[in-house]
């Protein structure tokens, strides 16, 4: 018998056998190292998280103790005084914040804001004299005595003169009784008066004593009169419009109210609302004077 001839074709290995060989090689032979199992944070990880939390809390408390002073803001229209406080508190990262006398939402001008330990001085600062500029329309009226509600025209039998207006304003100089408008933030039975006013309860509140240092006519052209006001605590500019109109037997609505100053804090020292820094730092604040007595003096 002759010798068997060897085939030149490569030997074919069944697919199933190839898979078993590869599996065995990966199982018993050299193979890539398996990834190390991930460890749970455990006690050490939780302790690290607690340390970071305590560190963050300490930083916040340190910042709150470090920021103390006054920020004079030029409040824009259509923004409440608490809207300003909310912006300042947010940009100071939660520092205690308050103000030294509210402004109507439609009013503009100086709002003195206290931060940190300066908030303890705000109550005494509310007694500081204030300066306003207002424009009053004598041809119409509204329940709020401003343009929060639609104005209603008033029939005026005889238009007052500049001298007539001057005479009425002179009678208001000094200490007098003034009834706050129903649309005000004064609390009645634990609720803000404006809440009842918006439910059509428009009765003015009981009168209270206020002090007026000066009332000057800046401009008069029927039906509008511009008045510069220097007054004490608790004076309502909108009530001035109401009382002036009643005395002249015509309307009285404030179409603009701008606060020029609160004591020594004038509008030229005020920061625009949109310019409040973020973050708000100590270097942006004014110091709190120890004595405000000098700002109570009349001009």
mmCIF file of C-alpha atoms in Angstrom:
data_model
loop_
_atom_site.group_PDB
_atom_site.id
_atom_site.type_symbol
_atom_site.label_atom_id
_atom_site.label_comp_id
_atom_site.label_asym_id
_atom_site.label_seq_id
_atom_site.Cartn_x
_atom_site.Cartn_y
_atom_site.Cartn_z
ATOM 1 C CA UNK A 1 0.000 0.000 0.000
ATOM 2 C CA UNK A 2 1.221 3.431 -0.731
ATOM 3 C CA UNK A 3 1.633 6.219 1.789
ATOM 4 C CA UNK A 4 -1.374 8.448 2.419
ATOM 5 C CA UNK A 5 -1.102 11.850 0.784
ATOM 6 C CA UNK A 6 -1.296 14.885 3.098
ATOM 7 C CA UNK A 7 -3.808 17.502 2.097
ATOM 8 C CA UNK A 8 -2.522 21.001 1.435
ATOM 9 C CA UNK A 9 -5.782 22.523 2.669
ATOM 10 C CA UNK A 10 -5.823 23.962 6.266
ATOM 11 C CA UNK A 11 -7.512 21.851 8.828
ATOM 12 C CA UNK A 12 -11.078 23.075 9.527
ATOM 13 C CA UNK A 13 -12.030 23.317 13.188
ATOM 14 C CA UNK A 14 -15.731 23.246 14.035
ATOM 15 C CA UNK A 15 -17.140 26.585 15.203
ATOM 16 C CA UNK A 16 -18.348 25.116 18.486
ATOM 17 C CA UNK A 17 -14.881 23.850 19.291
ATOM 18 C CA UNK A 18 -13.384 27.295 18.536
ATOM 19 C CA UNK A 19 -15.766 28.950 21.009
ATOM 20 C CA UNK A 20 -14.942 26.356 23.702
ATOM 21 C CA UNK A 21 -11.216 26.905 23.196
ATOM 22 C CA UNK A 22 -11.532 30.700 23.413
ATOM 23 C CA UNK A 23 -13.647 30.367 26.547
ATOM 24 C CA UNK A 24 -11.088 28.055 28.136
ATOM 25 C CA UNK A 25 -8.266 30.421 27.253
ATOM 26 C CA UNK A 26 -10.076 33.316 28.843
ATOM 27 C CA UNK A 27 -10.890 31.259 31.870
ATOM 28 C CA UNK A 28 -7.586 29.478 32.486
ATOM 29 C CA UNK A 29 -5.092 31.198 30.305
ATOM 30 C CA UNK A 30 -3.728 34.744 30.265
ATOM 31 C CA UNK A 31 -6.472 37.311 30.037
ATOM 32 C CA UNK A 32 -7.075 40.990 30.837
ATOM 33 C CA UNK A 33 -7.448 41.699 34.514
ATOM 34 C CA UNK A 34 -11.034 42.106 35.636
ATOM 35 C CA UNK A 35 -11.994 45.611 36.926
ATOM 36 C CA UNK A 36 -11.699 46.024 40.659
ATOM 37 C CA UNK A 37 -15.061 45.932 42.397
ATOM 38 C CA UNK A 38 -16.350 49.390 43.387
ATOM 39 C CA UNK A 39 -16.452 49.970 47.083
ATOM 40 C CA UNK A 40 -19.413 51.625 48.759
ATOM 41 C CA UNK A 41 -18.695 54.923 50.478
ATOM 42 C CA UNK A 42 -18.965 53.240 53.836
ATOM 43 C CA UNK A 43 -18.340 55.089 57.050
ATOM 44 C CA UNK A 44 -15.227 56.869 55.774
ATOM 45 C CA UNK A 45 -17.107 58.305 52.767
ATOM 46 C CA UNK A 46 -20.003 59.493 54.874
ATOM 47 C CA UNK A 47 -17.634 61.169 57.300
ATOM 48 C CA UNK A 48 -16.062 63.033 54.386
ATOM 49 C CA UNK A 49 -19.458 64.231 53.224
ATOM 50 C CA UNK A 50 -20.300 65.424 56.722
ATOM 51 C CA UNK A 51 -16.991 67.290 56.938
ATOM 52 C CA UNK A 52 -17.709 69.045 53.646
ATOM 53 C CA UNK A 53 -21.199 69.948 54.818
ATOM 54 C CA UNK A 54 -19.886 71.338 58.109
ATOM 55 C CA UNK A 55 -17.248 73.306 56.215
ATOM 56 C CA UNK A 56 -19.862 74.826 53.904
ATOM 57 C CA UNK A 57 -22.095 75.699 56.859
ATOM 58 C CA UNK A 58 -19.178 77.323 58.660
ATOM 59 C CA UNK A 59 -18.325 79.379 55.566
ATOM 60 C CA UNK A 60 -21.916 80.616 55.280
ATOM 61 C CA UNK A 61 -22.093 81.521 58.972
ATOM 62 C CA UNK A 62 -18.726 83.267 58.738
ATOM 63 C CA UNK A 63 -19.992 85.295 55.790
ATOM 64 C CA UNK A 64 -23.142 86.267 57.662
ATOM 65 C CA UNK A 65 -21.091 87.511 60.585
ATOM 66 C CA UNK A 66 -18.675 89.307 58.293
ATOM 67 C CA UNK A 67 -21.232 91.350 56.243
ATOM 68 C CA UNK A 68 -22.719 94.265 58.186
ATOM 69 C CA UNK A 69 -23.757 97.668 56.888
ATOM 70 C CA UNK A 70 -26.157 99.683 54.746
ATOM 71 C CA UNK A 71 -26.944 99.546 51.063
ATOM 72 C CA UNK A 72 -28.813 102.492 49.538
ATOM 73 C CA UNK A 73 -30.814 101.267 46.550
ATOM 74 C CA UNK A 74 -32.628 103.307 43.895
ATOM 75 C CA UNK A 75 -35.857 101.332 43.674
ATOM 76 C CA UNK A 76 -37.375 101.118 40.197
ATOM 77 C CA UNK A 77 -41.140 101.356 39.556
ATOM 78 C CA UNK A 78 -43.420 98.304 39.566
ATOM 79 C CA UNK A 79 -41.307 96.592 42.220
ATOM 80 C CA UNK A 80 -42.211 96.196 45.888
ATOM 81 C CA UNK A 81 -39.785 97.088 48.657
ATOM 82 C CA UNK A 82 -39.706 93.396 49.589
ATOM 83 C CA UNK A 83 -38.657 92.645 46.026
ATOM 84 C CA UNK A 84 -35.541 94.729 46.652
ATOM 85 C CA UNK A 85 -34.950 92.932 49.957
ATOM 86 C CA UNK A 86 -35.235 89.566 48.234
ATOM 87 C CA UNK A 87 -32.605 90.541 45.647
ATOM 88 C CA UNK A 88 -30.183 91.850 48.291
ATOM 89 C CA UNK A 89 -30.641 88.810 50.534
ATOM 90 C CA UNK A 90 -30.013 86.456 47.632
ATOM 91 C CA UNK A 91 -26.871 88.221 46.462
ATOM 92 C CA UNK A 92 -25.498 88.391 50.000
ATOM 93 C CA UNK A 93 -26.036 84.616 50.260
ATOM 94 C CA UNK A 94 -28.699 84.731 52.936
ATOM 95 C CA UNK A 95 -27.436 87.531 55.195
ATOM 96 C CA UNK A 96 -30.192 88.953 57.409
ATOM 97 C CA UNK A 97 -31.748 91.911 55.573
ATOM 98 C CA UNK A 98 -34.397 94.618 56.152
ATOM 99 C CA UNK A 99 -35.263 98.182 55.131
ATOM 100 C CA UNK A 100 -35.749 101.525 56.878
ATOM 101 C CA UNK A 101 -39.146 102.479 55.450
ATOM 102 C CA UNK A 102 -41.213 101.037 52.616
ATOM 103 C CA UNK A 103 -41.939 102.572 49.226
ATOM 104 C CA UNK A 104 -45.129 102.005 47.238
ATOM 105 C CA UNK A 105 -44.699 99.616 44.291
ATOM 106 C CA UNK A 106 -45.279 102.462 41.813
ATOM 107 C CA UNK A 107 -42.898 104.812 43.645
ATOM 108 C CA UNK A 108 -39.206 105.132 42.860
ATOM 109 C CA UNK A 109 -36.103 106.313 44.657
ATOM 110 C CA UNK A 110 -34.142 105.817 47.847
ATOM 111 C CA UNK A 111 -34.650 102.629 49.830
ATOM 112 C CA UNK A 112 -32.200 102.163 52.709
ATOM 113 C CA UNK A 113 -31.404 98.474 53.228
ATOM 114 C CA UNK A 114 -29.647 97.114 56.312
ATOM 115 C CA UNK A 115 -27.638 93.884 56.375
ATOM 116 C CA UNK A 116 -26.387 91.811 59.297
ATOM 117 C CA UNK A 117 -26.060 93.701 62.567
ATOM 118 C CA UNK A 118 -27.188 96.889 60.789
ATOM 119 C CA UNK A 119 -30.764 95.558 60.814
ATOM 120 C CA UNK A 120 -30.870 96.377 64.529
ATOM 121 C CA UNK A 121 -30.541 100.073 63.624
ATOM 122 C CA UNK A 122 -33.378 100.119 61.082
ATOM 123 C CA UNK A 123 -36.183 100.863 63.535
ATOM 124 C CA UNK A 124 -34.465 104.039 64.734
ATOM 125 C CA UNK A 125 -33.654 104.985 61.147
ATOM 126 C CA UNK A 126 -37.353 104.928 60.272
ATOM 127 C CA UNK A 127 -37.620 108.168 62.243
ATOM 128 C CA UNK A 128 -35.312 109.974 59.821
ATOM 129 C CA UNK A 129 -36.825 112.809 57.799
ATOM 130 C CA UNK A 130 -37.567 112.107 54.151
ATOM 131 C CA UNK A 131 -37.665 114.107 50.940
ATOM 132 C CA UNK A 132 -39.988 113.384 48.029
ATOM 133 C CA UNK A 133 -40.906 114.796 44.665
ATOM 134 C CA UNK A 134 -44.443 114.083 43.502
ATOM 135 C CA UNK A 135 -46.650 114.970 40.553
ATOM 136 C CA UNK A 136 -50.356 115.298 41.381
ATOM 137 C CA UNK A 137 -53.172 115.312 38.829
ATOM 138 C CA UNK A 138 -56.015 117.479 40.168
ATOM 139 C CA UNK A 139 -58.510 116.483 37.470
ATOM 140 C CA UNK A 140 -59.172 112.886 38.560
ATOM 141 C CA UNK A 141 -59.198 110.492 41.496
ATOM 142 C CA UNK A 142 -58.775 106.803 42.374
ATOM 143 C CA UNK A 143 -59.434 104.820 45.591
ATOM 144 C CA UNK A 144 -55.665 104.331 46.014
ATOM 145 C CA UNK A 145 -54.825 107.982 45.160
ATOM 146 C CA UNK A 146 -52.252 106.780 42.624
ATOM 147 C CA UNK A 147 -52.363 104.988 39.271
ATOM 148 C CA UNK A 148 -52.600 101.474 40.698
ATOM 149 C CA UNK A 149 -56.295 101.741 39.767
ATOM 150 C CA UNK A 150 -57.864 103.410 36.756
ATOM 151 C CA UNK A 151 -58.398 107.168 37.320
ATOM 152 C CA UNK A 152 -61.926 108.570 37.313
ATOM 153 C CA UNK A 153 -62.409 112.149 35.996
ATOM 154 C CA UNK A 154 -63.771 114.718 38.452
ATOM 155 C CA UNK A 155 -65.979 117.646 37.489
ATOM 156 C CA UNK A 156 -64.184 120.792 38.641
ATOM 157 C CA UNK A 157 -66.408 123.871 38.890
ATOM 158 C CA UNK A 158 -63.509 126.286 39.312
ATOM 159 C CA UNK A 159 -59.899 125.478 38.577
ATOM 160 C CA UNK A 160 -57.625 126.420 41.478
ATOM 161 C CA UNK A 161 -54.783 128.867 40.973
ATOM 162 C CA UNK A 162 -51.184 128.508 42.061
ATOM 163 C CA UNK A 163 -51.930 130.785 45.017
ATOM 164 C CA UNK A 164 -54.896 128.599 46.016
ATOM 165 C CA UNK A 165 -52.629 125.563 46.073
ATOM 166 C CA UNK A 166 -49.977 127.450 48.011
ATOM 167 C CA UNK A 167 -52.509 128.470 50.669
ATOM 168 C CA UNK A 168 -53.630 124.884 51.239
ATOM 169 C CA UNK A 169 -50.047 123.589 51.394
ATOM 170 C CA UNK A 170 -49.092 126.271 53.934
ATOM 171 C CA UNK A 171 -51.898 125.056 56.204
ATOM 172 C CA UNK A 172 -50.290 121.609 56.291
ATOM 173 C CA UNK A 173 -46.858 122.723 57.507
ATOM 174 C CA UNK A 174 -45.977 121.591 61.025
ATOM 175 C CA UNK A 175 -47.589 118.759 62.961
ATOM 176 C CA UNK A 176 -51.040 117.763 61.789
ATOM 177 C CA UNK A 177 -53.355 114.743 61.618
ATOM 178 C CA UNK A 178 -53.280 112.654 58.455
ATOM 179 C CA UNK A 179 -55.440 109.618 57.662
ATOM 180 C CA UNK A 180 -53.392 106.909 55.913
ATOM 181 C CA UNK A 181 -54.955 105.623 52.673
ATOM 182 C CA UNK A 182 -56.864 102.352 52.744
ATOM 183 C CA UNK A 183 -54.294 101.059 50.258
ATOM 184 C CA UNK A 184 -51.387 100.932 52.703
ATOM 185 C CA UNK A 185 -49.212 98.386 54.496
ATOM 186 C CA UNK A 186 -50.534 99.361 57.930
ATOM 187 C CA UNK A 187 -51.902 96.373 59.815
ATOM 188 C CA UNK A 188 -55.571 96.361 60.835
ATOM 189 C CA UNK A 189 -56.631 93.448 63.052
ATOM 190 C CA UNK A 190 -53.429 91.656 62.129
ATOM 191 C CA UNK A 191 -53.869 92.066 58.359
ATOM 192 C CA UNK A 192 -52.446 94.568 55.904
ATOM 193 C CA UNK A 193 -54.938 97.341 55.122
ATOM 194 C CA UNK A 194 -54.461 96.976 51.366
ATOM 195 C CA UNK A 195 -55.824 93.412 51.562
ATOM 196 C CA UNK A 196 -59.200 94.763 52.643
ATOM 197 C CA UNK A 197 -58.977 97.675 50.208
ATOM 198 C CA UNK A 198 -58.608 95.273 47.314
ATOM 199 C CA UNK A 199 -61.870 93.681 48.448
ATOM 200 C CA UNK A 200 -63.541 97.078 47.852
ATOM 201 C CA UNK A 201 -63.202 98.208 51.476
ATOM 202 C CA UNK A 202 -61.911 101.686 50.664
ATOM 203 C CA UNK A 203 -62.438 103.524 53.953
ATOM 204 C CA UNK A 204 -59.390 105.528 55.001
ATOM 205 C CA UNK A 205 -57.718 104.575 58.260
ATOM 206 C CA UNK A 206 -57.938 106.604 61.501
ATOM 207 C CA UNK A 207 -55.818 109.775 61.366
ATOM 208 C CA UNK A 208 -52.466 109.929 63.111
ATOM 209 C CA UNK A 209 -50.068 112.811 63.774
ATOM 210 C CA UNK A 210 -47.403 113.499 61.143
ATOM 211 C CA UNK A 211 -44.817 116.243 60.772
ATOM 212 C CA UNK A 212 -44.304 118.283 57.611
ATOM 213 C CA UNK A 213 -41.185 120.450 57.399
ATOM 214 C CA UNK A 214 -41.719 121.965 53.942
ATOM 215 C CA UNK A 215 -44.035 121.770 50.905
ATOM 216 C CA UNK A 216 -42.830 123.689 47.840
ATOM 217 C CA UNK A 217 -44.485 124.021 44.446
ATOM 218 C CA UNK A 218 -41.875 123.154 41.813
ATOM 219 C CA UNK A 219 -44.212 123.537 38.831
ATOM 220 C CA UNK A 220 -47.904 124.084 38.138
ATOM 221 C CA UNK A 221 -49.800 123.767 34.900
ATOM 222 C CA UNK A 222 -53.379 122.619 35.155
ATOM 223 C CA UNK A 223 -54.213 119.901 35.964
ATOM 224 C CA UNK A 224 -50.759 118.856 37.227
ATOM 225 C CA UNK A 225 -48.757 120.274 40.084
ATOM 226 C CA UNK A 226 -45.226 119.171 41.068
ATOM 227 C CA UNK A 227 -44.466 119.404 44.791
ATOM 228 C CA UNK A 228 -41.215 119.000 46.748
ATOM 229 C CA UNK A 229 -41.864 117.477 50.180
ATOM 230 C CA UNK A 230 -39.760 117.342 53.335
ATOM 231 C CA UNK A 231 -41.532 115.354 56.020
ATOM 232 C CA UNK A 232 -41.155 113.092 59.027
ATOM 233 C CA UNK A 233 -42.008 109.492 59.783
ATOM 234 C CA UNK A 234 -45.376 108.081 58.714
ATOM 235 C CA UNK A 235 -46.256 110.727 56.117
ATOM 236 C CA UNK A 236 -48.163 109.422 53.076
ATOM 237 C CA UNK A 237 -47.604 111.313 49.836
ATOM 238 C CA UNK A 238 -50.777 109.810 48.360
ATOM 239 C CA UNK A 239 -52.723 111.175 51.332
ATOM 240 C CA UNK A 240 -51.330 114.614 50.505
ATOM 241 C CA UNK A 241 -52.828 114.323 47.011
ATOM 242 C CA UNK A 242 -56.192 113.312 48.498
ATOM 243 C CA UNK A 243 -56.245 116.110 51.085
ATOM 244 C CA UNK A 244 -55.092 118.748 48.603
ATOM 245 C CA UNK A 245 -57.833 117.759 46.152
ATOM 246 C CA UNK A 246 -60.524 117.792 48.830
ATOM 247 C CA UNK A 247 -59.474 121.228 50.067
ATOM 248 C CA UNK A 248 -59.496 122.611 46.498
ATOM 249 C CA UNK A 249 -62.764 120.797 45.623
ATOM 250 C CA UNK A 250 -61.172 118.869 42.782
ATOM 251 C CA UNK A 251 -59.402 115.573 42.202
ATOM 252 C CA UNK A 252 -56.072 114.417 43.561
ATOM 253 C CA UNK A 253 -54.012 111.496 42.248
ATOM 254 C CA UNK A 254 -50.252 110.962 42.431
ATOM 255 C CA UNK A 255 -49.023 110.158 38.945
ATOM 256 C CA UNK A 256 -45.420 109.942 40.169
ATOM 257 C CA UNK A 257 -43.700 109.628 43.560
ATOM 258 C CA UNK A 258 -39.935 109.756 43.869
ATOM 259 C CA UNK A 259 -38.078 109.611 47.188
ATOM 260 C CA UNK A 260 -34.995 111.813 47.019
ATOM 261 C CA UNK A 261 -33.536 111.135 50.462
ATOM 262 C CA UNK A 262 -33.886 109.340 53.785
ATOM 263 C CA UNK A 263 -31.965 111.438 56.304
ATOM 264 C CA UNK A 264 -28.388 111.740 54.998
ATOM 265 C CA UNK A 265 -28.861 108.936 52.457
ATOM 266 C CA UNK A 266 -29.552 110.790 49.230
ATOM 267 C CA UNK A 267 -30.253 109.534 45.720
ATOM 268 C CA UNK A 268 -26.733 110.424 44.550
ATOM 269 C CA UNK A 269 -25.452 107.738 46.982
ATOM 270 C CA UNK A 270 -27.980 105.152 45.789
ATOM 271 C CA UNK A 271 -27.075 102.096 43.730
ATOM 272 C CA UNK A 272 -29.253 101.137 40.777
ATOM 273 C CA UNK A 273 -31.268 97.997 41.424
ATOM 274 C CA UNK A 274 -29.782 96.229 38.389
ATOM 275 C CA UNK A 275 -26.264 97.132 39.570
ATOM 276 C CA UNK A 276 -26.441 95.265 42.904
ATOM 277 C CA UNK A 277 -23.279 93.080 42.831
ATOM 278 C CA UNK A 278 -23.385 89.310 42.889
ATOM 279 C CA UNK A 279 -21.991 88.323 45.290
ATOM 280 C CA UNK A 280 -22.605 91.320 47.534
ATOM 281 C CA UNK A 281 -19.545 91.920 49.720
ATOM 282 C CA UNK A 282 -18.696 94.094 52.717
ATOM 283 C CA UNK A 283 -16.818 96.549 50.492
ATOM 284 C CA UNK A 284 -20.093 97.475 48.764
ATOM 285 C CA UNK A 285 -21.791 98.616 51.992
ATOM 286 C CA UNK A 286 -21.909 101.873 53.921
ATOM 287 C CA UNK A 287 -21.109 101.907 57.640
ATOM 288 C CA UNK A 288 -23.901 102.483 60.143
ATOM 289 C CA UNK A 289 -23.532 105.794 62.009
ATOM 290 C CA UNK A 290 -23.852 105.550 65.763
ATOM 291 C CA UNK A 291 -26.141 108.564 66.079
ATOM 292 C CA UNK A 292 -28.934 109.665 63.746
ATOM 293 C CA UNK A 293 -30.065 112.581 65.920
ATOM 294 C CA UNK A 294 -28.611 115.228 63.618
ATOM 295 C CA UNK A 295 -30.807 114.073 60.723
ATOM 296 C CA UNK A 296 -34.021 114.819 62.644
ATOM 297 C CA UNK A 297 -33.416 118.561 62.621
ATOM 298 C CA UNK A 298 -35.642 120.706 60.403
ATOM 299 C CA UNK A 299 -34.038 122.696 57.584
#
